[in-house]
mmCIF file of C-alpha atoms in Angstrom:
data_model
loop_
_atom_site.group_PDB
_atom_site.id
_atom_site.type_symbol
_atom_site.label_atom_id
_atom_site.label_comp_id
_atom_site.label_asym_id
_atom_site.label_seq_id
_atom_site.Cartn_x
_atom_site.Cartn_y
_atom_site.Cartn_z
ATOM 1 C CA MET Q 197 181.828 105.357 73.580
ATOM 2 C CA GLY Q 198 178.377 103.987 74.355
ATOM 3 C CA VAL Q 199 176.982 107.491 74.840
ATOM 4 C CA LEU Q 200 178.425 108.551 71.454
ATOM 5 C CA LEU Q 201 176.818 105.579 69.712
ATOM 6 C CA THR Q 202 173.497 106.314 71.381
ATOM 7 C CA THR Q 203 173.673 109.934 70.227
ATOM 8 C CA LEU Q 204 174.532 108.930 66.665
ATOM 9 C CA GLU Q 205 171.711 106.395 66.611
ATOM 10 C CA PHE Q 206 169.294 109.046 67.876
ATOM 11 C CA LEU Q 207 170.404 111.467 65.145
ATOM 12 C CA ALA Q 208 170.098 108.728 62.535
ATOM 13 C CA TYR Q 209 166.539 108.007 63.698
ATOM 14 C CA LEU Q 210 165.695 111.714 63.515
ATOM 15 C CA LEU Q 211 167.113 111.924 59.991
ATOM 16 C CA LEU Q 212 165.157 108.841 58.941
ATOM 17 C CA ILE Q 213 161.926 110.257 60.389
ATOM 18 C CA PHE Q 214 162.549 113.575 58.616
ATOM 19 C CA LEU Q 215 163.179 111.858 55.270
ATOM 20 C CA LEU Q 216 160.106 109.646 55.611
ATOM 21 C CA GLY Q 217 158.036 112.672 56.576
ATOM 22 C CA PHE Q 218 159.339 114.697 53.637
ATOM 23 C CA VAL Q 219 158.654 111.899 51.171
ATOM 24 C CA SER Q 220 155.151 111.406 52.579
ATOM 25 C CA VAL Q 221 154.319 115.112 52.408
ATOM 26 C CA THR Q 222 155.695 115.307 48.850
ATOM 27 C CA VAL Q 223 153.625 112.333 47.686
ATOM 28 C CA LEU Q 224 150.473 113.710 49.333
ATOM 29 C CA GLU Q 225 150.959 117.164 47.787
ATOM 30 C CA ALA Q 226 151.669 115.633 44.374
ATOM 31 C CA TYR Q 227 148.447 113.640 44.709
ATOM 32 C CA ARG Q 228 146.542 116.792 45.712
ATOM 33 C CA ARG Q 229 147.801 118.550 42.569
ATOM 34 C CA ARG Q 230 147.074 115.652 40.219
ATOM 35 C CA HIS Q 231 144.178 117.553 38.597
ATOM 36 C CA ASN Q 232 145.810 121.000 38.604
ATOM 37 C CA ASN Q 233 145.977 120.865 34.808
ATOM 38 C CA ALA Q 234 142.253 120.171 34.400
ATOM 39 C CA HIS Q 235 141.383 123.902 34.253
ATOM 40 C CA VAL Q 236 137.942 123.531 35.768
ATOM 41 C CA GLU Q 237 137.806 127.214 36.691
ATOM 42 C CA ALA Q 238 135.344 129.583 35.033
ATOM 43 C CA PRO Q 239 136.120 130.591 31.433
ATOM 44 C CA ALA Q 240 138.689 133.386 31.213
ATOM 45 C CA MET Q 241 137.235 136.827 30.480
ATOM 46 C CA PHE Q 242 138.738 140.215 29.876
ATOM 47 C CA GLU Q 243 137.188 143.632 30.145
ATOM 48 C CA ASP Q 244 136.933 146.074 27.274
ATOM 49 C CA PRO Q 245 137.913 149.368 28.976
ATOM 50 C CA GLU Q 246 135.847 151.372 26.476
ATOM 51 C CA SER Q 247 132.516 149.530 26.730
ATOM 52 C CA LEU Q 248 133.265 147.980 30.166
ATOM 53 C CA LYS Q 249 131.789 144.732 28.834
ATOM 54 C CA GLN Q 250 133.189 141.306 29.676
ATOM 55 C CA VAL Q 251 134.552 139.650 26.544
ATOM 56 C CA PRO Q 252 135.446 135.918 26.332
ATOM 57 C CA CYS Q 253 139.093 135.086 25.710
ATOM 58 C CA PRO Q 254 140.185 132.894 22.794
ATOM 59 C CA ASP Q 255 141.158 129.310 23.560
ATOM 60 C CA ILE Q 256 144.361 127.434 22.671
ATOM 61 C CA VAL Q 257 142.321 124.623 21.062
ATOM 62 C CA ASP Q 258 140.877 127.045 18.501
ATOM 63 C CA PRO Q 259 142.680 127.780 15.211
ATOM 64 C CA ALA Q 260 145.152 130.678 15.276
ATOM 65 C CA GLU Q 261 143.750 134.084 14.339
ATOM 66 C CA LYS Q 262 147.002 136.067 14.466
ATOM 67 C CA TYR Q 263 150.607 135.351 13.608
ATOM 68 C CA LEU Q 264 152.226 136.274 16.938
ATOM 69 C CA SER Q 265 151.069 136.434 20.554
ATOM 70 C CA LEU Q 266 153.272 137.955 23.255
ATOM 71 C CA ILE Q 267 152.420 136.904 26.822
ATOM 72 C CA ILE Q 268 153.700 139.132 29.624
ATOM 73 C CA PRO Q 269 153.138 138.023 33.237
ATOM 74 C CA ALA Q 270 153.025 140.967 35.623
ATOM 75 C CA TYR Q 271 153.021 141.086 39.411
ATOM 76 C CA ASN Q 272 153.491 144.530 40.985
ATOM 77 C CA GLU Q 273 155.132 145.861 37.802
ATOM 78 C CA GLU Q 274 153.681 149.392 37.839
ATOM 79 C CA TYR Q 275 157.077 150.979 37.219
ATOM 80 C CA ARG Q 276 158.869 148.470 34.989
ATOM 81 C CA LEU Q 277 155.950 147.494 32.753
ATOM 82 C CA PRO Q 278 155.497 150.823 30.863
ATOM 83 C CA GLY Q 279 159.027 150.817 29.433
ATOM 84 C CA THR Q 280 158.715 147.209 28.283
ATOM 85 C CA LEU Q 281 155.298 147.793 26.708
ATOM 86 C CA ASN Q 282 156.417 150.975 24.939
ATOM 87 C CA GLU Q 283 159.426 149.184 23.439
ATOM 88 C CA THR Q 284 157.300 146.161 22.511
ATOM 89 C CA MET Q 285 154.497 148.124 20.882
ATOM 90 C CA ASN Q 286 156.922 150.323 18.929
ATOM 91 C CA TYR Q 287 158.600 147.210 17.525
ATOM 92 C CA LEU Q 288 155.323 145.459 16.687
ATOM 93 C CA GLN Q 289 153.759 148.502 15.034
ATOM 94 C CA GLN Q 290 156.847 149.139 12.925
ATOM 95 C CA ARG Q 291 156.956 145.513 11.833
ATOM 96 C CA ALA Q 292 153.246 145.534 10.990
ATOM 97 C CA ALA Q 293 153.730 148.701 8.933
ATOM 98 C CA ASN Q 294 156.521 147.054 6.934
ATOM 99 C CA ASP Q 295 154.720 143.720 6.515
ATOM 100 C CA LYS Q 296 150.968 143.864 5.930
ATOM 101 C CA SER Q 297 150.636 140.117 6.546
ATOM 102 C CA PHE Q 298 152.047 140.456 10.081
ATOM 103 C CA SER Q 299 149.438 140.401 12.852
ATOM 104 C CA TYR Q 300 149.982 140.358 16.589
ATOM 105 C CA GLU Q 301 148.499 140.648 20.055
ATOM 106 C CA VAL Q 302 149.996 141.437 23.450
ATOM 107 C CA VAL Q 303 148.444 139.606 26.408
ATOM 108 C CA ILE Q 304 149.250 141.068 29.827
ATOM 109 C CA VAL Q 305 148.395 138.725 32.694
ATOM 110 C CA ASP Q 306 148.027 140.613 35.985
ATOM 111 C CA ASP Q 307 148.903 138.056 38.651
ATOM 112 C CA GLY Q 308 147.018 139.684 41.523
ATOM 113 C CA SER Q 309 149.114 142.861 41.674
ATOM 114 C CA LYS Q 310 148.622 145.188 44.644
ATOM 115 C CA ASP Q 311 150.010 148.302 42.957
ATOM 116 C CA GLY Q 312 148.987 150.173 39.791
ATOM 117 C CA THR Q 313 149.855 147.382 37.332
ATOM 118 C CA LYS Q 314 146.216 146.954 36.265
ATOM 119 C CA ARG Q 315 145.853 150.690 35.576
ATOM 120 C CA VAL Q 316 149.076 150.775 33.532
ATOM 121 C CA ALA Q 317 147.996 147.739 31.504
ATOM 122 C CA PHE Q 318 144.543 149.154 30.754
ATOM 123 C CA ASP Q 319 146.106 152.455 29.658
ATOM 124 C CA PHE Q 320 147.828 150.503 26.874
ATOM 125 C CA VAL Q 321 144.587 148.713 25.978
ATOM 126 C CA LYS Q 322 142.884 152.107 25.599
ATOM 127 C CA LYS Q 323 145.785 153.420 23.534
ATOM 128 C CA TYR Q 324 146.149 150.497 21.119
ATOM 129 C CA GLY Q 325 142.723 148.783 21.270
ATOM 130 C CA VAL Q 326 141.573 145.389 22.520
ATOM 131 C CA ASP Q 327 142.401 143.757 19.203
ATOM 132 C CA ASN Q 328 146.101 144.390 19.851
ATOM 133 C CA VAL Q 329 146.409 144.483 23.663
ATOM 134 C CA ARG Q 330 144.425 142.457 26.176
ATOM 135 C CA VAL Q 331 144.601 142.166 29.957
ATOM 136 C CA ILE Q 332 143.721 138.992 31.870
ATOM 137 C CA LEU Q 333 143.183 139.502 35.609
ATOM 138 C CA LEU Q 334 143.892 136.538 37.877
ATOM 139 C CA GLY Q 335 142.440 138.299 40.925
ATOM 140 C CA LYS Q 336 144.976 136.922 43.387
ATOM 141 C CA ASN Q 337 148.631 135.993 43.152
ATOM 142 C CA HIS Q 338 149.147 132.462 41.830
ATOM 143 C CA GLY Q 339 152.735 132.630 40.562
ATOM 144 C CA LYS Q 340 154.577 133.340 37.336
ATOM 145 C CA GLY Q 341 153.997 129.837 35.973
ATOM 146 C CA GLU Q 342 150.238 130.085 36.413
ATOM 147 C CA ALA Q 343 150.139 133.572 34.876
ATOM 148 C CA ILE Q 344 151.978 132.375 31.776
ATOM 149 C CA ARG Q 345 149.871 129.221 31.562
ATOM 150 C CA LYS Q 346 146.710 131.330 31.620
ATOM 151 C CA GLY Q 347 148.058 133.670 28.962
ATOM 152 C CA MET Q 348 149.164 130.814 26.707
ATOM 153 C CA LEU Q 349 145.842 128.992 26.995
ATOM 154 C CA HIS Q 350 143.944 132.132 25.977
ATOM 155 C CA SER Q 351 146.080 133.484 23.131
ATOM 156 C CA CYS Q 352 145.353 133.293 19.425
ATOM 157 C CA GLY Q 353 148.799 133.383 17.750
ATOM 158 C CA GLU Q 354 150.498 130.848 15.511
ATOM 159 C CA LEU Q 355 153.655 131.590 17.490
ATOM 160 C CA LEU Q 356 153.482 132.416 21.200
ATOM 161 C CA LEU Q 357 156.283 134.243 22.995
ATOM 162 C CA MET Q 358 156.589 134.584 26.765
ATOM 163 C CA LEU Q 359 158.677 137.525 27.965
ATOM 164 C CA ASP Q 360 159.237 139.163 31.325
ATOM 165 C CA ALA Q 361 157.729 142.497 32.294
ATOM 166 C CA ASP Q 362 161.141 143.942 33.178
ATOM 167 C CA GLY Q 363 162.381 143.980 29.578
ATOM 168 C CA ALA Q 364 165.649 142.233 30.484
ATOM 169 C CA THR Q 365 165.733 140.752 26.971
ATOM 170 C CA LYS Q 366 165.078 143.088 24.039
ATOM 171 C CA VAL Q 367 161.881 142.221 22.210
ATOM 172 C CA THR Q 368 163.723 142.359 18.870
ATOM 173 C CA ASP Q 369 165.514 139.148 19.888
ATOM 174 C CA LEU Q 370 162.270 137.285 19.242
ATOM 175 C CA GLU Q 371 163.324 137.228 15.580
ATOM 176 C CA LYS Q 372 166.259 134.980 16.529
ATOM 177 C CA LEU Q 373 163.861 132.414 17.998
ATOM 178 C CA GLU Q 374 161.333 132.881 15.210
ATOM 179 C CA ASN Q 375 163.922 132.417 12.443
ATOM 180 C CA GLN Q 376 165.280 129.228 14.009
ATOM 181 C CA ILE Q 377 161.780 127.766 14.287
ATOM 182 C CA HIS Q 378 161.150 128.547 10.620
ATOM 183 C CA ALA Q 379 164.516 127.016 9.693
ATOM 184 C CA ILE Q 380 163.639 123.753 11.461
ATOM 185 C CA VAL Q 381 160.254 123.641 9.748
ATOM 186 C CA ARG Q 382 161.776 124.255 6.308
ATOM 187 C CA LYS Q 383 164.363 121.544 6.940
ATOM 188 C CA ASP Q 384 162.124 118.839 8.407
ATOM 189 C CA TYR Q 385 158.678 119.513 6.943
ATOM 190 C CA HIS Q 386 157.933 118.383 3.397
ATOM 191 C CA PRO Q 387 154.515 119.451 2.072
ATOM 192 C CA GLY Q 388 154.530 116.552 -0.381
ATOM 193 C CA ASP Q 389 154.380 114.139 2.569
ATOM 194 C CA SER Q 390 150.911 115.421 3.422
ATOM 195 C CA ALA Q 391 147.823 114.732 1.364
ATOM 196 C CA ALA Q 392 146.548 118.178 2.332
ATOM 197 C CA GLY Q 393 149.615 119.766 0.755
ATOM 198 C CA GLU Q 394 151.241 123.092 1.345
ATOM 199 C CA ALA Q 395 148.044 125.084 0.945
ATOM 200 C CA THR Q 396 146.758 124.054 4.373
ATOM 201 C CA PHE Q 397 150.112 123.981 6.149
ATOM 202 C CA ARG Q 398 150.658 126.449 8.990
ATOM 203 C CA ILE Q 399 153.684 126.770 11.230
ATOM 204 C CA SER Q 400 151.316 126.529 14.203
ATOM 205 C CA ASP Q 401 150.746 122.856 13.319
ATOM 206 C CA ILE Q 402 154.353 121.791 14.006
ATOM 207 C CA PRO Q 403 155.309 121.451 17.696
ATOM 208 C CA ILE Q 404 158.620 123.259 18.397
ATOM 209 C CA VAL Q 405 159.931 125.237 21.381
ATOM 210 C CA ALA Q 406 162.742 127.805 21.213
ATOM 211 C CA PHE Q 407 164.432 128.664 24.521
ATOM 212 C CA GLY Q 408 166.129 132.038 24.833
ATOM 213 C CA SER Q 409 169.394 131.444 26.662
ATOM 214 C CA ARG Q 410 171.876 133.417 28.774
ATOM 215 C CA ALA Q 411 174.305 130.504 28.972
ATOM 216 C CA HIS Q 412 176.838 132.381 26.805
ATOM 217 C CA LEU Q 413 176.997 135.030 29.540
ATOM 218 C CA GLU Q 414 177.726 132.543 32.312
ATOM 219 C CA GLU Q 415 181.514 132.982 32.422
ATOM 220 C CA LYS Q 416 181.201 136.746 32.872
ATOM 221 C CA ALA Q 417 178.461 136.297 35.478
ATOM 222 C CA LEU Q 418 180.577 133.846 37.482
ATOM 223 C CA ALA Q 419 183.338 136.426 37.673
ATOM 224 C CA THR Q 420 181.088 139.222 38.940
ATOM 225 C CA ARG Q 421 178.653 137.418 41.264
ATOM 226 C CA LYS Q 422 179.237 136.649 44.939
ATOM 227 C CA TRP Q 423 180.607 133.174 45.634
ATOM 228 C CA TYR Q 424 177.489 132.031 47.492
ATOM 229 C CA ARG Q 425 175.250 133.031 44.557
ATOM 230 C CA ASN Q 426 177.445 130.988 42.222
ATOM 231 C CA PHE Q 427 177.245 128.080 44.652
ATOM 232 C CA LEU Q 428 173.434 128.268 44.779
ATOM 233 C CA MET Q 429 173.244 128.558 40.991
ATOM 234 C CA LYS Q 430 175.454 125.507 40.411
ATOM 235 C CA GLY Q 431 173.484 123.530 42.986
ATOM 236 C CA PHE Q 432 170.186 124.478 41.349
ATOM 237 C CA HIS Q 433 171.489 123.491 37.909
ATOM 238 C CA LEU Q 434 172.482 120.095 39.311
ATOM 239 C CA VAL Q 435 169.012 119.551 40.769
ATOM 240 C CA VAL Q 436 167.434 120.609 37.445
ATOM 241 C CA LEU Q 437 169.672 118.121 35.629
ATOM 242 C CA LEU Q 438 168.512 115.342 37.952
ATOM 243 C CA ALA Q 439 164.838 116.333 37.649
ATOM 244 C CA ALA Q 440 164.516 117.001 33.906
ATOM 245 C CA GLY Q 441 167.719 115.625 32.391
ATOM 246 C CA PRO Q 442 170.207 117.330 30.045
ATOM 247 C CA GLY Q 443 169.419 119.282 26.907
ATOM 248 C CA ILE Q 444 168.845 122.917 27.925
ATOM 249 C CA ARG Q 445 171.594 124.787 29.770
ATOM 250 C CA ASP Q 446 169.478 127.792 30.769
ATOM 251 C CA THR Q 447 165.979 126.687 31.695
ATOM 252 C CA GLN Q 448 165.109 129.840 33.644
ATOM 253 C CA CYS Q 449 165.444 132.574 31.014
ATOM 254 C CA GLY Q 450 162.031 134.250 30.737
ATOM 255 C CA PHE Q 451 162.143 134.466 26.921
ATOM 256 C CA LYS Q 452 160.685 131.418 25.179
ATOM 257 C CA MET Q 453 158.749 130.890 21.958
ATOM 258 C CA PHE Q 454 156.259 128.110 21.261
ATOM 259 C CA THR Q 455 154.379 127.082 18.175
ATOM 260 C CA ARG Q 456 150.652 126.835 18.863
ATOM 261 C CA SER Q 457 150.764 123.044 18.649
ATOM 262 C CA ALA Q 458 153.563 122.876 21.240
ATOM 263 C CA ALA Q 459 151.817 125.330 23.572
ATOM 264 C CA ARG Q 460 148.611 123.301 23.382
ATOM 265 C CA LYS Q 461 150.368 120.101 24.437
ATOM 266 C CA LEU Q 462 152.528 121.694 27.141
ATOM 267 C CA PHE Q 463 150.249 124.189 28.868
ATOM 268 C CA THR Q 464 147.287 121.840 29.123
ATOM 269 C CA ASN Q 465 149.556 119.625 31.237
ATOM 270 C CA ILE Q 466 151.609 122.095 33.306
ATOM 271 C CA ARG Q 467 150.999 121.831 37.044
ATOM 272 C CA LEU Q 468 153.757 123.907 38.655
ATOM 273 C CA LYS Q 469 152.574 127.450 39.297
ATOM 274 C CA ARG Q 470 155.682 129.382 40.278
ATOM 275 C CA TRP Q 471 159.358 129.509 39.333
ATOM 276 C CA CYS Q 472 160.043 125.937 38.222
ATOM 277 C CA PHE Q 473 157.382 125.616 35.548
ATOM 278 C CA ASP Q 474 160.266 126.189 33.068
ATOM 279 C CA VAL Q 475 161.831 122.906 34.163
ATOM 280 C CA GLU Q 476 158.478 121.169 33.778
ATOM 281 C CA ILE Q 477 158.339 122.501 30.201
ATOM 282 C CA VAL Q 478 161.673 120.788 29.462
ATOM 283 C CA PHE Q 479 160.442 117.540 31.030
ATOM 284 C CA LEU Q 480 157.203 117.604 29.020
ATOM 285 C CA CYS Q 481 159.011 118.476 25.779
ATOM 286 C CA LYS Q 482 161.080 115.323 26.210
ATOM 287 C CA TRP Q 483 157.972 113.294 27.046
ATOM 288 C CA PHE Q 484 156.184 114.439 23.881
ATOM 289 C CA GLY Q 485 159.312 114.417 21.723
ATOM 290 C CA ILE Q 486 158.931 118.134 20.962
ATOM 291 C CA PRO Q 487 162.115 119.579 19.403
ATOM 292 C CA MET Q 488 163.865 122.076 21.702
ATOM 293 C CA LEU Q 489 166.144 124.834 20.431
ATOM 294 C CA GLU Q 490 168.419 126.863 22.723
ATOM 295 C CA ILE Q 491 169.297 130.247 21.258
ATOM 296 C CA SER Q 492 171.524 132.934 22.759
ATOM 297 C CA VAL Q 493 169.766 136.234 23.460
ATOM 298 C CA ASN Q 494 170.899 139.590 24.753
ATOM 299 C CA TRP Q 495 170.137 140.030 28.431
ATOM 300 C CA SER Q 496 170.800 142.696 31.042
ATOM 301 C CA GLU Q 497 170.258 142.782 34.800
ATOM 302 C CA ILE Q 498 167.222 144.906 35.690
ATOM 303 C CA PRO Q 499 166.717 146.055 39.314
ATOM 304 C CA GLY Q 500 163.605 144.797 41.077
ATOM 305 C CA SER Q 501 163.836 141.035 40.507
ATOM 306 C CA LYS Q 502 161.213 138.979 42.351
ATOM 307 C CA VAL Q 503 163.701 136.096 42.756
ATOM 308 C CA ASN Q 504 165.655 136.090 46.034
ATOM 309 C CA PRO Q 505 167.432 133.515 48.231
ATOM 310 C CA LEU Q 506 164.114 132.704 49.916
ATOM 311 C CA SER Q 507 162.844 131.520 46.512
ATOM 312 C CA ILE Q 508 165.341 128.624 46.485
ATOM 313 C CA PRO Q 509 163.441 126.384 48.975
ATOM 314 C CA ASN Q 510 160.230 126.854 46.972
ATOM 315 C CA MET Q 511 162.071 125.967 43.753
ATOM 316 C CA LEU Q 512 163.482 122.801 45.293
ATOM 317 C CA TRP Q 513 160.038 121.906 46.656
ATOM 318 C CA GLU Q 514 158.465 122.294 43.215
ATOM 319 C CA LEU Q 515 161.185 120.180 41.599
ATOM 320 C CA ALA Q 516 160.616 117.462 44.212
ATOM 321 C CA LEU Q 517 156.873 117.566 43.509
ATOM 322 C CA MET Q 518 157.470 117.315 39.778
ATOM 323 C CA SER Q 519 159.821 114.360 40.111
ATOM 324 C CA VAL Q 520 157.470 112.463 42.418
ATOM 325 C CA GLY Q 521 154.328 113.402 40.486
ATOM 326 C CA TYR Q 522 155.525 112.236 37.080
ATOM 327 C CA ARG Q 523 157.747 109.334 38.075
ATOM 328 C CA THR Q 524 155.054 107.732 40.228
ATOM 329 C CA ARG Q 525 152.478 108.425 37.454
ATOM 330 C CA ILE Q 526 150.326 110.312 39.971
ATOM 331 C CA TRP Q 527 150.414 113.137 37.408
ATOM 332 C CA LYS Q 528 148.816 111.872 34.225
ATOM 333 C CA ILE Q 529 149.888 113.456 30.933
ATOM 334 C CA ASN Q 530 147.185 114.260 28.390
ATOM 335 C CA SER Q 531 148.334 113.748 24.802
#
């Protein structure tokens, strides 16, 4: 009996040491990242493939110059990117032809790809021109969150849409998000309340975020996925609920639309660089009181996903960092 107690005490001490060590490492890493949103790096540039000159990117603090920006993060997407870009450009060109007031840009952010992603992206710049398609090169791999942050901070649209390079959600579904944002603005915004009046009102001035959602597909997915994948998914959703609170059922869908005002507030504060930046967006929306809409979109499984079981520990680590960083006020939020 005494030996058993000694063993249990030893295990309890080990567990306590592990927990104290984990908490200490988390706090130290959160402190190290406290200025990750300061963006002290050199100004973002992109290369005009025709003149080979470096051209400065627009900045999120500047007034919008186009109606819609589409930000596509790409890491080793040589084979999946062309189909998505062809579908996207066909849609945008057709819409621009039908509506002369519609203007757009596509921003491809190459997150340090090692394959031919850069070549594919520049082929589209040459085909459609730098006014419609731009490429931002990060040089080395930072993570999806950082790629999207960079694209958002250097876009010029009134509305900014992030979408994945695999084309899992059809680009035409952006109209669902766009229409709901306009509906909220029409309902809640009254030009007469402003001395400036309707003449100076732009949708980019009202902070709103629309989340594309696959939650309506969950029942079917549960029936077709392996039990352990369902277990991991449910566990991750529980951790997300604890970290960011309720409100959005599907935080991880890579199809989200932001007004320029919302993007400015959110992406000048984002610190997480990889998979869990979506959860940080939800947390920051609640902090700022930014309205969040969750809208069902069409979605299909595309082979070649970068997410795998080994991504789970990194996701949990990022969520722990976020919780510690914000709740201890180590991470300051700029208004």
